[in-house]
CSV table of C-alpha atoms (C1' of nucleotides) in Angstrom, one decimal:
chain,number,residue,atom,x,y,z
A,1,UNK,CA,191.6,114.3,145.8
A,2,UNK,CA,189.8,114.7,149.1
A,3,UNK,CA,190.6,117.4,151.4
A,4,UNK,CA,191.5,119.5,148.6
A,5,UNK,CA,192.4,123.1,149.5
A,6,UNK,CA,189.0,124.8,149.1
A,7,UNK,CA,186.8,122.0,151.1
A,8,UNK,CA,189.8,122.5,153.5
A,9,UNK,CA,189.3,126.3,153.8
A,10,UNK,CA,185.4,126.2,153.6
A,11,UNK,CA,185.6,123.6,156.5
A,12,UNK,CA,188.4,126.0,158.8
A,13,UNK,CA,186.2,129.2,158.8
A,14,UNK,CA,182.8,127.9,158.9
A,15,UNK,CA,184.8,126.4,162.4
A,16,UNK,CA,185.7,129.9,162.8
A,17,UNK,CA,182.3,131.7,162.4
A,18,UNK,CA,180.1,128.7,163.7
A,19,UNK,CA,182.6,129.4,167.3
A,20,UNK,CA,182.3,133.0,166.5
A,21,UNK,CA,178.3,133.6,165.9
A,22,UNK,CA,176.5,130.2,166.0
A,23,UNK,CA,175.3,127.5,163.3
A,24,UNK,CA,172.0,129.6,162.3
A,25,UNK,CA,174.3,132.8,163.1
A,26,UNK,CA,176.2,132.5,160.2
A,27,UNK,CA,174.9,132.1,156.8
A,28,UNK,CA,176.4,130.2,153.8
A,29,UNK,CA,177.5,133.4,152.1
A,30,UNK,CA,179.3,134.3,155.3
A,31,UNK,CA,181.3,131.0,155.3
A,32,UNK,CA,182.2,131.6,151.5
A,33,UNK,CA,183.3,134.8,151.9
A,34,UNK,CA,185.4,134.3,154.7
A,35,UNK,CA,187.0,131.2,152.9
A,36,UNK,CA,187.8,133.0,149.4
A,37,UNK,CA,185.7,130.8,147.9
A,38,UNK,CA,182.1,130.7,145.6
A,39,UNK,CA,178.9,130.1,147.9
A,40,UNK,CA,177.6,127.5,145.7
A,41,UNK,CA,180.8,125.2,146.0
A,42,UNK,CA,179.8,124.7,149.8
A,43,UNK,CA,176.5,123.0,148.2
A,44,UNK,CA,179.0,121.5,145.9
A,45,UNK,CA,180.8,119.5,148.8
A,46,UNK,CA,178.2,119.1,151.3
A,47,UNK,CA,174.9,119.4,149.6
A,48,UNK,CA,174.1,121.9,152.0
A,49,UNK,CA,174.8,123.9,155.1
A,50,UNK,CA,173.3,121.0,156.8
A,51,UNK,CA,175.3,118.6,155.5
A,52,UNK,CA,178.8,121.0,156.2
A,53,UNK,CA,177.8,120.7,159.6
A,54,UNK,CA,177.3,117.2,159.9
A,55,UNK,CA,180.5,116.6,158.3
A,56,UNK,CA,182.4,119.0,160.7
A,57,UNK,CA,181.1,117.5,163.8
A,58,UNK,CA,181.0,113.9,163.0
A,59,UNK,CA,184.7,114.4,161.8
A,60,UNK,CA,186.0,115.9,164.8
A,61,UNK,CA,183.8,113.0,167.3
A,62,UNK,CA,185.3,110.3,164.9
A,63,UNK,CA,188.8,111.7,165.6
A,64,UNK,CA,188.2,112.5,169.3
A,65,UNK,CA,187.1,109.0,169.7
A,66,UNK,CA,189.7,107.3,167.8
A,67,UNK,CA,191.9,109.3,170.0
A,68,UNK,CA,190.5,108.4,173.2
A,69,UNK,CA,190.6,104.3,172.6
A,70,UNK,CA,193.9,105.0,171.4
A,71,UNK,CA,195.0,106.3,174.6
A,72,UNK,CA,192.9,103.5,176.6
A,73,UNK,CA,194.7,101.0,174.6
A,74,UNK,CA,198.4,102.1,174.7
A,75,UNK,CA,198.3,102.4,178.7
A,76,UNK,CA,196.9,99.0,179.5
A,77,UNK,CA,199.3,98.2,181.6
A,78,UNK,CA,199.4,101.0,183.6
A,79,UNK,CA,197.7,101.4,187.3
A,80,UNK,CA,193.7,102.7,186.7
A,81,UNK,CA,195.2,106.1,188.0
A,82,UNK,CA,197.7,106.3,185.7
A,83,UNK,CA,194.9,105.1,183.1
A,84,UNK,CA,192.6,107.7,184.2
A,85,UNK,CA,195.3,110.3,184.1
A,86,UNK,CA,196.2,109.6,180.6
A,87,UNK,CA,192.5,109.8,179.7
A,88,UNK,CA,192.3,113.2,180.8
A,89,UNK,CA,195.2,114.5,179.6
A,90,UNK,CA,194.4,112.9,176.1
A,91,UNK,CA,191.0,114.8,176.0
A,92,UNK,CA,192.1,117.9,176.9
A,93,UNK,CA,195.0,117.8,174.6
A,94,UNK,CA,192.2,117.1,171.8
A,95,UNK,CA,189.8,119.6,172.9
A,96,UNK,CA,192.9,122.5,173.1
A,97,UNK,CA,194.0,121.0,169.7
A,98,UNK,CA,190.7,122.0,168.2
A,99,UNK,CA,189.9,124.8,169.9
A,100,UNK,CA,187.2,126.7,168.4
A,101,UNK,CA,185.0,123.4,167.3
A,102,UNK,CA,185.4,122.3,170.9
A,103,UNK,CA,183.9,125.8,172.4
A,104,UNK,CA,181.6,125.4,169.4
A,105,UNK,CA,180.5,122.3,169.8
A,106,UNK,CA,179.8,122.4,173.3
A,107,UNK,CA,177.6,125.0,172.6
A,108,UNK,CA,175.2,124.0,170.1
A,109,UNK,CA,175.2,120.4,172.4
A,110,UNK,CA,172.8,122.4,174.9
A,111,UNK,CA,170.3,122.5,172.1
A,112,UNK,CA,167.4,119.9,171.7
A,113,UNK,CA,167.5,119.2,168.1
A,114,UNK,CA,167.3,115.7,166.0
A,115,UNK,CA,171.1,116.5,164.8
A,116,UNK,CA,172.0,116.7,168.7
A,117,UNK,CA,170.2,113.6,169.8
A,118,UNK,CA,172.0,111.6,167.4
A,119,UNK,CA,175.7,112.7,168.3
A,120,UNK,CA,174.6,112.8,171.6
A,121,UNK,CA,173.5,108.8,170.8
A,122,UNK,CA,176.4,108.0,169.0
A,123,UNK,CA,179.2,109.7,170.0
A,124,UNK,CA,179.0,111.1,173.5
A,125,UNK,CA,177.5,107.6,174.6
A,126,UNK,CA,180.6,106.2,174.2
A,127,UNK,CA,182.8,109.0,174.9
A,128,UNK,CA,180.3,108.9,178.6
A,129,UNK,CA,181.3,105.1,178.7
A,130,UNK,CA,185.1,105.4,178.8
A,131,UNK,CA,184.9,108.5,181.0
A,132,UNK,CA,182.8,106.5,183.3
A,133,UNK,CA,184.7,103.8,183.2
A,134,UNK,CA,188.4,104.6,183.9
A,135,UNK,CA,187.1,106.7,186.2
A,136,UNK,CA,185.7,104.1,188.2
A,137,UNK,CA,188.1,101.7,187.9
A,138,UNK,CA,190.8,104.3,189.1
A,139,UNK,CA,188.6,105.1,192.0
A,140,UNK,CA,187.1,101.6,193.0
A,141,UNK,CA,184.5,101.0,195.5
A,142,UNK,CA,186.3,103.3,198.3
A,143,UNK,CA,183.7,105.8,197.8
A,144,UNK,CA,179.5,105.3,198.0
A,145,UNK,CA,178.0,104.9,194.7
A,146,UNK,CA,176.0,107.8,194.8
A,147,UNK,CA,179.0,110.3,195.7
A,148,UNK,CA,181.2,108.7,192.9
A,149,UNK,CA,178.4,109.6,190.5
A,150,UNK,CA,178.5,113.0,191.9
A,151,UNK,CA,182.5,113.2,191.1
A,152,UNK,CA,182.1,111.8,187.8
A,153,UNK,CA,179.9,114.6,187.1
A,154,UNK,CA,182.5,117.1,188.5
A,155,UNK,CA,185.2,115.7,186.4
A,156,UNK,CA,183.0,115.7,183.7
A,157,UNK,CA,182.7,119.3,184.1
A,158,UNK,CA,186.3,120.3,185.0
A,159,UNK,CA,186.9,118.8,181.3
A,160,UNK,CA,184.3,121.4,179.5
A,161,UNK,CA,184.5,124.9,181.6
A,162,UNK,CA,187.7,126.1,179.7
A,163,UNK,CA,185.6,125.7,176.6
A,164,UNK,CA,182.5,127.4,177.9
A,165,UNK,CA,184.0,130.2,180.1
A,166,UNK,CA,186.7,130.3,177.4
A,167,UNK,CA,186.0,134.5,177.7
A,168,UNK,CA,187.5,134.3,181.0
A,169,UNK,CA,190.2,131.5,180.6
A,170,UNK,CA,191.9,132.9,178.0
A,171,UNK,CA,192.2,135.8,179.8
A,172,UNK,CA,193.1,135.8,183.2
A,173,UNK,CA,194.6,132.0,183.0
A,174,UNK,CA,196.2,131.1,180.0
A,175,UNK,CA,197.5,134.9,179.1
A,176,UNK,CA,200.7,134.5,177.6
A,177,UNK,CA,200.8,130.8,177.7
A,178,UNK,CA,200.7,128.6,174.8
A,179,UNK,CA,197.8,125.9,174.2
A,180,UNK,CA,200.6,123.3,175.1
A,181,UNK,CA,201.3,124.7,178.8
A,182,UNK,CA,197.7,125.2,179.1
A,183,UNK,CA,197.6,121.3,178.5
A,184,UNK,CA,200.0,120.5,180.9
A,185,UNK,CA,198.9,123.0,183.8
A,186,UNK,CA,195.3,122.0,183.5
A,187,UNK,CA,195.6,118.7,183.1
A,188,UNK,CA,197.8,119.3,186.9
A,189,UNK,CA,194.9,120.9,188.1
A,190,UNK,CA,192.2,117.7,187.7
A,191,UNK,CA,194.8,115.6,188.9
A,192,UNK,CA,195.0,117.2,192.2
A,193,UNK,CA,191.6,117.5,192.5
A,194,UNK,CA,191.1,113.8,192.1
A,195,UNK,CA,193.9,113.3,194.6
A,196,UNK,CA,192.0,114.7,196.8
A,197,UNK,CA,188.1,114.2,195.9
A,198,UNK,CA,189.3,110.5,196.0
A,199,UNK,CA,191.8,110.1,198.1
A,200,UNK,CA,192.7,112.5,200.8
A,201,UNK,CA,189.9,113.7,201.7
A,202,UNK,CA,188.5,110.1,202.3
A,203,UNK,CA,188.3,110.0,206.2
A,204,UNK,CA,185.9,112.7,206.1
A,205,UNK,CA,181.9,111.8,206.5
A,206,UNK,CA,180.5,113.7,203.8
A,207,UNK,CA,181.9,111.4,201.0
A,208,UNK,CA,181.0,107.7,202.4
A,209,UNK,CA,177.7,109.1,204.2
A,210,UNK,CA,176.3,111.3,201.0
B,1,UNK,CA,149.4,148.2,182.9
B,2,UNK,CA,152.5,146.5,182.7
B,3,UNK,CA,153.4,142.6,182.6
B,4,UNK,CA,150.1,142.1,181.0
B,5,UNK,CA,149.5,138.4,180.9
B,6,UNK,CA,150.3,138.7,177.0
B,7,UNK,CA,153.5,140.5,177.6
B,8,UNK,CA,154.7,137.9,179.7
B,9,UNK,CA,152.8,134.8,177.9
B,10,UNK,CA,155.6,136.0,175.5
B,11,UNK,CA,158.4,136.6,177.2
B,12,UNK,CA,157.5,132.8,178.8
B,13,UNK,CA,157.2,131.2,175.5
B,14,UNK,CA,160.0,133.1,174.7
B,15,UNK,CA,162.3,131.6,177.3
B,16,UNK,CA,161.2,128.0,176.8
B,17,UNK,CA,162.1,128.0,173.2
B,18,UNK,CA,165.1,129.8,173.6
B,19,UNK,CA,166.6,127.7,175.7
B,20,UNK,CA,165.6,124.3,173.7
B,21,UNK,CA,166.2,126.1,169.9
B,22,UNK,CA,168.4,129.0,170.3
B,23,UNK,CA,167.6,132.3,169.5
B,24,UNK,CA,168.4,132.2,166.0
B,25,UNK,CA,166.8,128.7,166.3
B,26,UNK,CA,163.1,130.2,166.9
B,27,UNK,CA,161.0,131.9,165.0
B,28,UNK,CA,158.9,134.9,166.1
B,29,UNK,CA,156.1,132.4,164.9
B,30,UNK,CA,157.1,129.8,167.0
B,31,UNK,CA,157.0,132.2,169.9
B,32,UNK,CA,153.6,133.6,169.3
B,33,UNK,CA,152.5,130.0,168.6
B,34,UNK,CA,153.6,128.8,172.0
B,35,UNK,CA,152.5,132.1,173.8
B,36,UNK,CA,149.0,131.6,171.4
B,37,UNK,CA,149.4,135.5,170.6
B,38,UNK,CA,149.3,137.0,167.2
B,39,UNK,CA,152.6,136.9,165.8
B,40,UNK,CA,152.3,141.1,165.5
B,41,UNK,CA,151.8,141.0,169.2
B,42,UNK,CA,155.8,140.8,169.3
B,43,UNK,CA,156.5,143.8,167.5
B,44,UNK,CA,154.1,145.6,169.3
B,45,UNK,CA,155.7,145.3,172.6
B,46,UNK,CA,159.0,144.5,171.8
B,47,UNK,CA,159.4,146.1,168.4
B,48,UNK,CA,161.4,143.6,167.0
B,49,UNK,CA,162.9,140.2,168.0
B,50,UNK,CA,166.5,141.4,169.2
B,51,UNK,CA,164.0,143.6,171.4
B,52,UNK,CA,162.3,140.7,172.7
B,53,UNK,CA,165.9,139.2,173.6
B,54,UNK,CA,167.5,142.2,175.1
B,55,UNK,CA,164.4,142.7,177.4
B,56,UNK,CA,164.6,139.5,178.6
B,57,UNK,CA,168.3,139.2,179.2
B,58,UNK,CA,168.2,143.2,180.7
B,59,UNK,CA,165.7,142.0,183.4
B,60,UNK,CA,167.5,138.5,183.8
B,61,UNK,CA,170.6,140.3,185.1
B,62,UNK,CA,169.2,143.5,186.8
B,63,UNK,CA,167.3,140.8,189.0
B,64,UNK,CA,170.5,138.6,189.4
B,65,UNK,CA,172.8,141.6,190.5
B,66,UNK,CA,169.7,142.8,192.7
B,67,UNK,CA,170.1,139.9,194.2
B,68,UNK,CA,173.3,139.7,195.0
B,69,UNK,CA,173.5,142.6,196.4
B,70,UNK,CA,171.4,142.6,198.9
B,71,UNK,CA,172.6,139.4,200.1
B,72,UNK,CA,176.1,140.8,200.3
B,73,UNK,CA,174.6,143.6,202.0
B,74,UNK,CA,172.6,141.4,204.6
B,75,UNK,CA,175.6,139.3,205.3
B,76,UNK,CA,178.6,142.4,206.4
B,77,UNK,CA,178.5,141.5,209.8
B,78,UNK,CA,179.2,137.2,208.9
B,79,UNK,CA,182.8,136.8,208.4
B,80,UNK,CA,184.3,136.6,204.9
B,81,UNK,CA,184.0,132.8,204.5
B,82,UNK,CA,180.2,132.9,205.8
B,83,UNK,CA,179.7,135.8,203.3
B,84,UNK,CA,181.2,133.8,200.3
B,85,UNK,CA,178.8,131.1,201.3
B,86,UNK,CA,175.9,133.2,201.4
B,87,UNK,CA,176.8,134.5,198.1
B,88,UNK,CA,177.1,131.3,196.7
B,89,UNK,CA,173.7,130.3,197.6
B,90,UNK,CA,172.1,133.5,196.4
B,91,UNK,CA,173.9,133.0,192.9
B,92,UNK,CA,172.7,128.9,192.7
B,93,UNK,CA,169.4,129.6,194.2
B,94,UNK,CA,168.6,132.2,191.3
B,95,UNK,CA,170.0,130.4,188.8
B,96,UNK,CA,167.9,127.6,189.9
B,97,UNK,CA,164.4,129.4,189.7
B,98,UNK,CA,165.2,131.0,186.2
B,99,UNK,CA,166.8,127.7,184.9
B,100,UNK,CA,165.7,127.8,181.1
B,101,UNK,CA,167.0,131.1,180.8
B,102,UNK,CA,170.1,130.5,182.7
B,103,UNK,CA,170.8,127.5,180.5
B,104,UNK,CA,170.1,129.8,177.7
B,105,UNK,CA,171.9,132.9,178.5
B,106,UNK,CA,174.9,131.1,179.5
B,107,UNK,CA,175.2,129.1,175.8
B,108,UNK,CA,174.6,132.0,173.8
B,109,UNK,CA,176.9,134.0,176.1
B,110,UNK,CA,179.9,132.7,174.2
B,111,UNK,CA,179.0,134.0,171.1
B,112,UNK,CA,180.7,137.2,169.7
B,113,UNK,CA,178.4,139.9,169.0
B,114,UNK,CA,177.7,143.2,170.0
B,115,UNK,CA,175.0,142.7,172.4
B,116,UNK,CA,176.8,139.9,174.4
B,117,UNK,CA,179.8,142.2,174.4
B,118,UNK,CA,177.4,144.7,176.0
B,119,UNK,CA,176.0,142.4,178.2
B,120,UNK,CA,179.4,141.6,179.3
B,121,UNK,CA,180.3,145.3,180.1
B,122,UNK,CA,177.1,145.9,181.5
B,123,UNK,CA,176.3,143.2,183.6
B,124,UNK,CA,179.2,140.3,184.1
B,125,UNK,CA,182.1,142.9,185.0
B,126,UNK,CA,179.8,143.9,188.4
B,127,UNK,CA,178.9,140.0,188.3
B,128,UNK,CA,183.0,139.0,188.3
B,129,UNK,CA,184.1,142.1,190.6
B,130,UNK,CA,181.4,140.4,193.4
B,131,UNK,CA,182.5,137.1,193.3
B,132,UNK,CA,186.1,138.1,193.3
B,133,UNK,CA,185.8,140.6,195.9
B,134,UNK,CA,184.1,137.9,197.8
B,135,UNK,CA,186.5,135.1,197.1
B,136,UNK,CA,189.6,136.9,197.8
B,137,UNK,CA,188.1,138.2,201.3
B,138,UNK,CA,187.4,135.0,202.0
B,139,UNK,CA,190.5,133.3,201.3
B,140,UNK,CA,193.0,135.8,202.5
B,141,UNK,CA,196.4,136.5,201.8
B,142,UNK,CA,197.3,132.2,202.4
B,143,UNK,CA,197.7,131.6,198.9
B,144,UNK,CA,199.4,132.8,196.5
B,145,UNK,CA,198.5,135.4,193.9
B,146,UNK,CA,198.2,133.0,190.8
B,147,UNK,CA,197.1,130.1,192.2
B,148,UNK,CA,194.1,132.0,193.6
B,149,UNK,CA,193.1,133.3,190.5
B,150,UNK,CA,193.2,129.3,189.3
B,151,UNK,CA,190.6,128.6,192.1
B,152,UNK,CA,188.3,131.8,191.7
B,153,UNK,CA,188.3,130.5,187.6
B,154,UNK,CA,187.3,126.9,189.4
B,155,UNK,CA,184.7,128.0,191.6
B,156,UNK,CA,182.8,129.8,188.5
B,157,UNK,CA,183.0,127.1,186.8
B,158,UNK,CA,181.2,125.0,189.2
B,159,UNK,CA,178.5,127.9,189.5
B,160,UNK,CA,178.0,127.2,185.7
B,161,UNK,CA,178.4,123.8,184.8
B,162,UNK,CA,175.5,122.5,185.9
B,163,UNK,CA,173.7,124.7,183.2
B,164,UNK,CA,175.6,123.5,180.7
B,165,UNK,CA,175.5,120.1,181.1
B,166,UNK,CA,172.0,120.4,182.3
B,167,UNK,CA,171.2,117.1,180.2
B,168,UNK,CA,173.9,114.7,182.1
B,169,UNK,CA,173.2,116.8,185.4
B,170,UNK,CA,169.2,116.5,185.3
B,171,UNK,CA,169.0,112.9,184.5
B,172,UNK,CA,172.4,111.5,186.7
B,173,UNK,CA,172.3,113.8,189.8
B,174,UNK,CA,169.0,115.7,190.2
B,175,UNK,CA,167.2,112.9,189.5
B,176,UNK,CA,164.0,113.1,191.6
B,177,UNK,CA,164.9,115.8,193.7
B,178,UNK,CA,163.3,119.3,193.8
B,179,UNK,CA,165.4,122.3,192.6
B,180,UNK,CA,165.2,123.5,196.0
B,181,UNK,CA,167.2,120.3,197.6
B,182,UNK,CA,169.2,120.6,194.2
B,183,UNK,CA,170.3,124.2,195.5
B,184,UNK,CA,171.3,122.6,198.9
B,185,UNK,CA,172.9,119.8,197.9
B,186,UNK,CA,175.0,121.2,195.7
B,187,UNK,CA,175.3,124.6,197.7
B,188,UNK,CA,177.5,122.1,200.0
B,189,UNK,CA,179.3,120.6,197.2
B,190,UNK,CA,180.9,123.2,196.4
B,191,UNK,CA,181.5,124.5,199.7
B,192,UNK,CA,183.7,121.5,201.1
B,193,UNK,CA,185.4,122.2,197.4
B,194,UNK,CA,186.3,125.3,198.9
B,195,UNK,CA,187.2,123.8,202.4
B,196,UNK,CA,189.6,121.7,200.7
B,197,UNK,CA,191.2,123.8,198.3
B,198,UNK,CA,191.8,126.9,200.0
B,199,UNK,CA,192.4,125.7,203.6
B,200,UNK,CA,192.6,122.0,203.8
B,201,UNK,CA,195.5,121.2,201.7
B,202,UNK,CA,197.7,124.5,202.6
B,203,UNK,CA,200.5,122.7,203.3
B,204,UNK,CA,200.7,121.2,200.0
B,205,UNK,CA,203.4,123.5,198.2
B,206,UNK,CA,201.1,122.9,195.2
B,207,UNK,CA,199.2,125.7,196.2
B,208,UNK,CA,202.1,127.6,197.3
B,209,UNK,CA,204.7,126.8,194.7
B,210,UNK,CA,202.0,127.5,191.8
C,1,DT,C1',190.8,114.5,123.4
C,2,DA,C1',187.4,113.3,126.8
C,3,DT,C1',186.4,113.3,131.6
C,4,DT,C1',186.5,114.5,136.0
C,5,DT,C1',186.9,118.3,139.4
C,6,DG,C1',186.3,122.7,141.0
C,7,DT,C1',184.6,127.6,140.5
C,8,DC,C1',181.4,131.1,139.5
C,9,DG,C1',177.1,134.3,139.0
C,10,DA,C1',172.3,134.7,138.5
C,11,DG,C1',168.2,134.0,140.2
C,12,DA,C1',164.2,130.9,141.7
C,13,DA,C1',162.0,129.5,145.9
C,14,DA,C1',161.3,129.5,150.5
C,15,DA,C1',161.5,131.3,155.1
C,16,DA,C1',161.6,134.9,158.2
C,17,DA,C1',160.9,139.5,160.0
C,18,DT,C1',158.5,143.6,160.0
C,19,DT,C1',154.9,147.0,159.0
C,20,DG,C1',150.4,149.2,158.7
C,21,DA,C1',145.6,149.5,158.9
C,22,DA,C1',141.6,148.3,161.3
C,23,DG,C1',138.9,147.0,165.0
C,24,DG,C1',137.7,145.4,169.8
C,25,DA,C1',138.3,145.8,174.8
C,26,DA,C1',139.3,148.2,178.7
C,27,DT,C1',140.0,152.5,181.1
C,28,DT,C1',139.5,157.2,182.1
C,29,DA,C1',137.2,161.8,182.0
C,30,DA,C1',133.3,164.5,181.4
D,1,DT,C1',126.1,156.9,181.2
D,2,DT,C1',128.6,158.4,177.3
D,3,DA,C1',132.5,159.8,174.8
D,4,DA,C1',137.3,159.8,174.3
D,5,DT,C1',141.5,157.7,174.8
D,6,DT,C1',144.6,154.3,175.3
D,7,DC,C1',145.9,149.6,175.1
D,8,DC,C1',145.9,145.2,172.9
D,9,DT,C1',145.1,142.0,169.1
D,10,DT,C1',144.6,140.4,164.5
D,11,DC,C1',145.1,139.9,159.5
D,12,DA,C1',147.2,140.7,155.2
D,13,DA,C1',150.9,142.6,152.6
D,14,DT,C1',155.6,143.8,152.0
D,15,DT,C1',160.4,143.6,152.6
D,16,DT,C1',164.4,141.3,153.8
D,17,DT,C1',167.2,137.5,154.2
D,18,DT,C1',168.7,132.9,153.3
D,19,DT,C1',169.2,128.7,151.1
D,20,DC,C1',169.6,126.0,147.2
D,21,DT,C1',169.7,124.9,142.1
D,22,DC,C1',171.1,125.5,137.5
D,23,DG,C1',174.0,126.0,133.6
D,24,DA,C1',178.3,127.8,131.9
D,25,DC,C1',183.0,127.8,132.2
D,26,DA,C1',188.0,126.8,133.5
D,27,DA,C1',191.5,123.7,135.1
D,28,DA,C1',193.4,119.6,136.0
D,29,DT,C1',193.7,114.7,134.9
D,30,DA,C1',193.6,110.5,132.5
DNA sequence: TATTTGTCGAGAAAAAATTGAAGGAATTAA
DNA sequence: TTAATTCCTTCAATTTTTTCTCGACAAATA
């Protein structure tokens, strides 16, 4: 019987409230009330508020993961650009997909608590590593190691604003647009940016003498 | 007798934990602990914790627009892109001294409640209508209307993310440097960003066929 | 029918925030 | 210098908020 209806519903609005006002922002009640359901069956399914958390989160790093080797997997036999590009559009497709544990997530990650340290340990390791990777292998040793680290980092960051300045984006970008052309646009966006962090722009000083 | 060393032993504590718990995270305890003030103390000058916050967030941004300013107003006689630079220097460089609360203000900024909506009228419209103004002088009428936008909600982001992902960013890319050579270094960063996007690649019909 | 599965309300227990009274230190005015 | 005033700090008590447990009950299931 799992995923029955109620642990469903307790599991979409605390995603809801947690995006809306924070983990310690929203209390147990809160989540109860906004999912039709008694407070004490959240201690019921997850022992405690605690324990609704970790299951939301490691839930949605299992997922994003399995979705990521997925992707790595299936495109094999693809050029490393092609890889790369498939990465990316993979993540952002998740990350869209689950909108408001994305933004959510992303914030609470800034914290420095024990429950960060290990997602950070055993989830965004890996996540880091097949980032890293593909990216690497798609840009290969054309540019000096320390300015490729310097890209990573910006690539790594083009795949979070939408989800932190997600006031903004939704606003002035995406407007009307579904999620889906969102995707699609964005996911155009890194890729010319890479064409040209990588590629074009490869003549000029500043990337092989950083 | 204001900023008494107490008064700002708080607001100091305050910061630090903040930015490593949370605001919910922390405690007024934990606060008068760190600041080794009586936990009264808090009330006293701030009346109550939101006080504490709002304080510190009020003076954060009436510094950071102050800022701004007068660089923008030091700068009329540079040309438009010179400007943009400058201001782009001014916004890193202050981020960069008040880092904790930066990192701190800019998590908890994507909450939903009434004070960040306030914060948002109050402080990041004036914030927004600078960097635009700035941006757009800078890049013209060469590009069209939409794509623009895309690029002014790129070049925010870089001015955020690396306050966000302060933990890859610290360990990866700062490294050993100073904050001050952090500022530089990544002052330029984003201006060759700019140098490609906006003028470099016109003839792409990327930009103009957005 | 017996058992598991889910729902509910009351309230204990703990944690956190706030208040008020009291006193010390520093500053100002006489 | 002394007295008055204001500013700052502390402690203890109170209030408010939040989490979590317990036992009863209903519904589904076997």
């Amino acid at each position: 019987m799992k995923n029955s209806p109620s642990k469903q519903k307790v599991i979409n609005a605390a995603s809801a409230l947690f995006f809306q006002k924070g983990f310690h922002g929203t209390s147990v009640r809160d989540i109860a009330d906004q999912a039709s359901v008694n407070v004490a069956s959240i201690s019921y399914y997850f022992n405690s508020k605690q324990g609704l958390l970790e299951y939301a989160v490691t839930n949605y790093y299992e997922d994003y993961l399995k979705s990521i080797e997925s992707t790595l997997r299936q495109s094999e036999l693809l050029t490393p650009i092609e890889k790369l590009q498939a990465l990316i559009s993979t993540i952002i497709q998740y990350k869209q997909n689950n909108f408001q544990l994305t933004c959510f997530i992303q914030r609470e990650l800034s914290l420095d608590s024990v429950f960060v340290r290990e997602m950070t340990v055993t989830y965004l390791a890996k996540e880091n590593f097949y980032i890293r990777k593909t990216f690497f292998d798609a840009v290969g040793s054309q540019v000096k190691n320390e300015y490729k680290q310097y890209l990573l980092m910006q690539l790594k960051g083009m795949l979070v604003t939408p989800y932190i300045l997600h006031n903004d984006w939704k606003n002035q970008v995406v407007g009307e647009y579904s999620h889906q052309i969102f995707v699609k646009k964005y996911v155009k966006v890194i890729k010319d940016w890479i064409d040209f962090a990588v590629f074009d722009g490869l003549e000029l000083d500043k990337k092989v003498a950083y």
